[in-house]
GROMACS .gro file of C-alpha atoms in nm:
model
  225
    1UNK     CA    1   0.000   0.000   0.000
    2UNK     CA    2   0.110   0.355  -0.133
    3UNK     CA    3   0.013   0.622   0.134
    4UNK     CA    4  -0.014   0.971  -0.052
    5UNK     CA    5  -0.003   1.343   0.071
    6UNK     CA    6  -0.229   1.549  -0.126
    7UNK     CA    7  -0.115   1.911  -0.132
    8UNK     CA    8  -0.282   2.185  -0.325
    9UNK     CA    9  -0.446   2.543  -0.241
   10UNK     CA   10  -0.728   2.449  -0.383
   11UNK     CA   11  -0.999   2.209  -0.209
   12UNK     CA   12  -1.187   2.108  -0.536
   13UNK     CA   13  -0.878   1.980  -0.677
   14UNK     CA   14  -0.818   1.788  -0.389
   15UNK     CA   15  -1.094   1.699  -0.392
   16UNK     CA   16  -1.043   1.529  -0.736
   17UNK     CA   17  -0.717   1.384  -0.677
   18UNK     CA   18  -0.910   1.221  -0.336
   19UNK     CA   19  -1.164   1.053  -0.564
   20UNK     CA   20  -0.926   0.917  -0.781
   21UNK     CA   21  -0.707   0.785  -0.560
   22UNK     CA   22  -0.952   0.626  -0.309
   23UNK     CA   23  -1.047   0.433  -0.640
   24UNK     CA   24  -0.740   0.238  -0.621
   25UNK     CA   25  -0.657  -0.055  -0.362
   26UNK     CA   26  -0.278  -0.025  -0.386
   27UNK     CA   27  -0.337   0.360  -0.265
   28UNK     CA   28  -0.382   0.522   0.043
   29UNK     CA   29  -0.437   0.865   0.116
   30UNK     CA   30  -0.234   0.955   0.421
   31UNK     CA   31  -0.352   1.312   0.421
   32UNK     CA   32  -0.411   1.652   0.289
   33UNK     CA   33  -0.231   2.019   0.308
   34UNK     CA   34  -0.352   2.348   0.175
   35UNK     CA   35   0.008   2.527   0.182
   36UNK     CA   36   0.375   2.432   0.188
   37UNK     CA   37   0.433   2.525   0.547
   38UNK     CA   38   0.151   2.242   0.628
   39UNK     CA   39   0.285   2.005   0.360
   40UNK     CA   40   0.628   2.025   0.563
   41UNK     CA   41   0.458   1.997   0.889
   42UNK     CA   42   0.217   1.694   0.770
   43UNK     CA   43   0.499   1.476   0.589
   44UNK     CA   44   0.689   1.476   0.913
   45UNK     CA   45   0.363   1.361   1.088
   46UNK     CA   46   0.200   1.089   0.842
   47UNK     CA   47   0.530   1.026   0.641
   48UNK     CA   48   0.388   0.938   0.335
   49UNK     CA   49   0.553   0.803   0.054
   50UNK     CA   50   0.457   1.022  -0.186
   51UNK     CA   51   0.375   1.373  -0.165
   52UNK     CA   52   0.179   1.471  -0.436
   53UNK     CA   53   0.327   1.913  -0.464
   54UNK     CA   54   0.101   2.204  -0.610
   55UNK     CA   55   0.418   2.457  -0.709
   56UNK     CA   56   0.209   2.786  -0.664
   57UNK     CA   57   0.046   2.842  -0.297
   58UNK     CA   58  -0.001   3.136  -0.098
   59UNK     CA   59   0.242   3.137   0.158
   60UNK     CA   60   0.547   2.880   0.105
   61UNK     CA   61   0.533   2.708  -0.224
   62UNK     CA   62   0.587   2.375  -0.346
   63UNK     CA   63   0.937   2.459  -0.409
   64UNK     CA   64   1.059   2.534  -0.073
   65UNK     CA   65   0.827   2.274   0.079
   66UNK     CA   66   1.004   1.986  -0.179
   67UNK     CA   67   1.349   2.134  -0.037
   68UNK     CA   68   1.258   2.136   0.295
   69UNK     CA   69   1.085   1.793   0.261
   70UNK     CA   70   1.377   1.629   0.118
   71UNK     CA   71   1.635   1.804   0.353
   72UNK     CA   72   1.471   1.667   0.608
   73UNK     CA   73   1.372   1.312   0.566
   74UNK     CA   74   1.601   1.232   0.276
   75UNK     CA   75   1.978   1.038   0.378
   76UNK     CA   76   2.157   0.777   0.175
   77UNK     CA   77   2.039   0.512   0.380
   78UNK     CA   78   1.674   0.594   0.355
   79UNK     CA   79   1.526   0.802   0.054
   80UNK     CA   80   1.218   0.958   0.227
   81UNK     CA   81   0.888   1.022   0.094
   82UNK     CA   82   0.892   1.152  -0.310
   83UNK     CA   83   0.789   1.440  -0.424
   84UNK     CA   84   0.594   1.418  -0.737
   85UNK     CA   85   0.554   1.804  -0.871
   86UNK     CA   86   0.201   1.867  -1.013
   87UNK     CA   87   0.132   2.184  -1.206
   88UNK     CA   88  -0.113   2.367  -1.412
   89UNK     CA   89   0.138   2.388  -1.747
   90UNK     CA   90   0.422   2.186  -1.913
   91UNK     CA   91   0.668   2.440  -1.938
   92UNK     CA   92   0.607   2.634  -1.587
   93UNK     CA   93   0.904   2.880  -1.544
   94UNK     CA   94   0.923   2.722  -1.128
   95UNK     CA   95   0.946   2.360  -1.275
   96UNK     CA   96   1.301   2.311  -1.304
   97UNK     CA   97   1.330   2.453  -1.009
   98UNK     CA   98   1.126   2.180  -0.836
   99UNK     CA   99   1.355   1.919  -0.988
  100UNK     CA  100   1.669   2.079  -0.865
  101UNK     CA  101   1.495   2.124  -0.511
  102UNK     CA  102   1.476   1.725  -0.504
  103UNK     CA  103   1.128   1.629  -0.689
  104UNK     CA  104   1.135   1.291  -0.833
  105UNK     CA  105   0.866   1.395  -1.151
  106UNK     CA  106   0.696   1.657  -1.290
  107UNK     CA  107   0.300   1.614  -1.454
  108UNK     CA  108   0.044   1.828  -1.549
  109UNK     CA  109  -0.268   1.863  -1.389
  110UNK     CA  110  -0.476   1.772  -1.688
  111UNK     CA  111  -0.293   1.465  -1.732
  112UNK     CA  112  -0.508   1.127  -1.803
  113UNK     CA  113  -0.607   0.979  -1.461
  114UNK     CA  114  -0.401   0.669  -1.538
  115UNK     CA  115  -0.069   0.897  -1.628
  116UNK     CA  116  -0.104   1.046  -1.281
  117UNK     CA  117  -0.161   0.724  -1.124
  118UNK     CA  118   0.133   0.541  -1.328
  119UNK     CA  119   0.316   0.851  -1.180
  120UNK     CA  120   0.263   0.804  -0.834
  121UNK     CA  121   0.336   0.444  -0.842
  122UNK     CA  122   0.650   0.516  -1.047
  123UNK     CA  123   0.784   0.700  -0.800
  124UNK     CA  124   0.668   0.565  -0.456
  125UNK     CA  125   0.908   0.234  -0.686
  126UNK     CA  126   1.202   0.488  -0.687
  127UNK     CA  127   1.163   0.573  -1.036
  128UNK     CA  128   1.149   0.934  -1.199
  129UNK     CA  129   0.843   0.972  -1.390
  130UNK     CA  130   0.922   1.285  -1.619
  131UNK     CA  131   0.963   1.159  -1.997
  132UNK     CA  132   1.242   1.192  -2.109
  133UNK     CA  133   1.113   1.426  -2.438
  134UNK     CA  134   0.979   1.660  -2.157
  135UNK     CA  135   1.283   1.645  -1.978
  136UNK     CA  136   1.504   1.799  -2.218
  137UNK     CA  137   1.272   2.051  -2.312
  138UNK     CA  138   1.272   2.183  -1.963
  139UNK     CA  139   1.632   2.182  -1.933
  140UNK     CA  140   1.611   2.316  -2.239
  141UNK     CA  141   1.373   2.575  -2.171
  142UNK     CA  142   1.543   2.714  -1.861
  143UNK     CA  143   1.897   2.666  -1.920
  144UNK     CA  144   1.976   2.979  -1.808
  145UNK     CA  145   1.924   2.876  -1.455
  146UNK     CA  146   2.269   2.661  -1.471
  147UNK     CA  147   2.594   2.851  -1.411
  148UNK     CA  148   2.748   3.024  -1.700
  149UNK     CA  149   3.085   2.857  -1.820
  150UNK     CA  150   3.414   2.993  -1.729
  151UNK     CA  151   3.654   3.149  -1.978
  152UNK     CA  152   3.904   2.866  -1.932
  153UNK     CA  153   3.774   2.464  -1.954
  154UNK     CA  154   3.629   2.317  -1.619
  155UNK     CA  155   3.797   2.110  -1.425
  156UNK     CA  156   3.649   1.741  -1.378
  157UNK     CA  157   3.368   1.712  -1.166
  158UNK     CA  158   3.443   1.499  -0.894
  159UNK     CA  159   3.086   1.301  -0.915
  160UNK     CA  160   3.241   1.178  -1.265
  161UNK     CA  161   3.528   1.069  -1.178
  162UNK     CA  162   3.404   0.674  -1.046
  163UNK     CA  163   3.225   0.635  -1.412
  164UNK     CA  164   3.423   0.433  -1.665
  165UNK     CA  165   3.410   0.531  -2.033
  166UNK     CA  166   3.118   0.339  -2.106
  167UNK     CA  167   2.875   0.509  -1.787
  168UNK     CA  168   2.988   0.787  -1.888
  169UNK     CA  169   2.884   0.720  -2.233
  170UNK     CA  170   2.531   0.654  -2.113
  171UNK     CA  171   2.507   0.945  -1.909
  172UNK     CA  172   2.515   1.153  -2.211
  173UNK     CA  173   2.287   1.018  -2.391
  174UNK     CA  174   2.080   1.008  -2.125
  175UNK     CA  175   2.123   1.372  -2.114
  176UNK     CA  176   2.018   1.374  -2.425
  177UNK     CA  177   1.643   1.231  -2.359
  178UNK     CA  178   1.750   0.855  -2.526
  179UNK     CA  179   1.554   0.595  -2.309
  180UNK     CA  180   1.654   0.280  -2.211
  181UNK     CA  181   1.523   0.119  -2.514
  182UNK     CA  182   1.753   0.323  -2.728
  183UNK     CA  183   2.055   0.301  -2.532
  184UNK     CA  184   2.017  -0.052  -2.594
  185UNK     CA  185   1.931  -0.031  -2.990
  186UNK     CA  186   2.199   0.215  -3.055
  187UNK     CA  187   2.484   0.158  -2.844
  188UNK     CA  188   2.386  -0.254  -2.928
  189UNK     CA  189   2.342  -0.319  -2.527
  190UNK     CA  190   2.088  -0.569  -2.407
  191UNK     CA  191   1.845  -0.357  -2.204
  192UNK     CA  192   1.922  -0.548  -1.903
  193UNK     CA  193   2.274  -0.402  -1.941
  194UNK     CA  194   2.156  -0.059  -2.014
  195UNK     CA  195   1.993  -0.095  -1.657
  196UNK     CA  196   2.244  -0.201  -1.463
  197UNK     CA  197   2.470   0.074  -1.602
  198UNK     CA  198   2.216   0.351  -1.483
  199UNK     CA  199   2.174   0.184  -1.150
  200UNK     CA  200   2.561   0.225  -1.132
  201UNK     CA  201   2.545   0.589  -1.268
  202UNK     CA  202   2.313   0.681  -0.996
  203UNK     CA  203   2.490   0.510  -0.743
  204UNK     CA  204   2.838   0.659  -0.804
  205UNK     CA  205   2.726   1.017  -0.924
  206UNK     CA  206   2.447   1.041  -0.574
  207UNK     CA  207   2.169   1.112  -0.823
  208UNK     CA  208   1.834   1.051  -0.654
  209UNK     CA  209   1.675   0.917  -1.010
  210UNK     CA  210   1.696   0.998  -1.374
  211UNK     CA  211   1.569   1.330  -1.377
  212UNK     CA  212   1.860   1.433  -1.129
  213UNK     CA  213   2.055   1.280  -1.398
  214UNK     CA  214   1.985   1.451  -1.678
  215UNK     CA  215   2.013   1.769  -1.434
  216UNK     CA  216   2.383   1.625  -1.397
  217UNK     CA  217   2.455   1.589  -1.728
  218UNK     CA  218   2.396   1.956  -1.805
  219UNK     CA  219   2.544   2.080  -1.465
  220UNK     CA  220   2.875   1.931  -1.576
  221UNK     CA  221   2.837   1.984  -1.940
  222UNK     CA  222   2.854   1.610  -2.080
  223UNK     CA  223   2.560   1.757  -2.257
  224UNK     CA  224   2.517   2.156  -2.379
  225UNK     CA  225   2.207   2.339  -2.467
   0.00000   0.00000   0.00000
């Protein structure tokens, strides 16, 4: 059984997300918050194991609740609960800034009940649930967030320097929005390879999932806008 936070500023679409989720028998909903200085305040009471984050409330958002959220329950030995990021457009401007707080997806709200649900399972499993197409163009989108290169060439960053050539290799193209499937078809990997390599990337590099991935990629410049 999944428990879920609900938090959103508005009761009718809480409302909505209660009714869908009390439809499933794998789901429970732990609880709901109007705010980010509840949604803090409730995940440390009900620990859920996914909190389900509105980005725009009065008050503290969903950004500084996710950071907070994560700061506080997240360690290497136990992840904590995930944050799953739900806004009102694709492409919102405070999006990648969710991801970099420590959100492990990003959906819309008028996403097809079973994308949302396939979300929440996703990544209660530990899995990032942003596409990878999506992905890139939010990286893509807000670039400018990242730190502007230095006149002379960076010197290796130290979360790359356990990959071999070949992690490495993936991590790029992961960058670079491929999915497992084409990993496998164009670097001529059985997929059950490809997977083991990204376990290994995230292990080594501390990434939560594959959306802090990507965000690696681009931090270090394997991959460039």
């Amino acid at each position: 059984m999944t428990s879920v936070l609900i938090v959103d500023d508005q009761p009718m679409q809480r409302f909505g997300f209660r009714m869908l989720l009390e439809s499933q028998d794998d789901l429970h909903i732990a609880g709901e918050a109007g705010n980010g200085t509840e949604a803090v305040r409730r995940t440390a009471e009900l620990r859920p194991d996914v909190v389900l984050m509105d980005i725009r409330m009065p008050g503290m958002d969903g950004i500084e609740a996710t950071r907070r959220i994560i700061a506080e329950h997240q360690t290497a030995e136990h992840p904590g609960p995930r944050v799953l990021i739900i806004t009102t457009f694709d492409m919102d401007e405070y999006a990648y800034a969710g991801l970099r707080a420590g959100a492990s997806g990003f959906l819309v709200k008028d996403a097809l009940p079973e994308e949302l649900l396939a979300g929440i399972r996703a990544v209660a499993a530990g899995d990032a649930i942003v596409a990878p197409s999506l992905t890139r163009r939010l990286l893509d989108a807000y670039v400018q967030h990242l730190p502007a290169p230095p006149g002379t060439p960076p010197a290796e960053d130290p979360r790359l320097t356990g990959l071999t050539d070949r992690e490495r290799e993936i991590l790029t193209v992961i960058g670079q929005g491929w999915t497992n499937t084409e990993i496998g078809q164009r670097l001529h990997l059985a997929e059950s390879t490809v997977k083991t390599h990204v376990s290994r990337i995230l292990a080594k590099t501390g990434a939560r999932d594959r959306v802090q991935a990507v965000i690696l990629a681009y931090e270090t410049e394997l991959v460039k806008p």
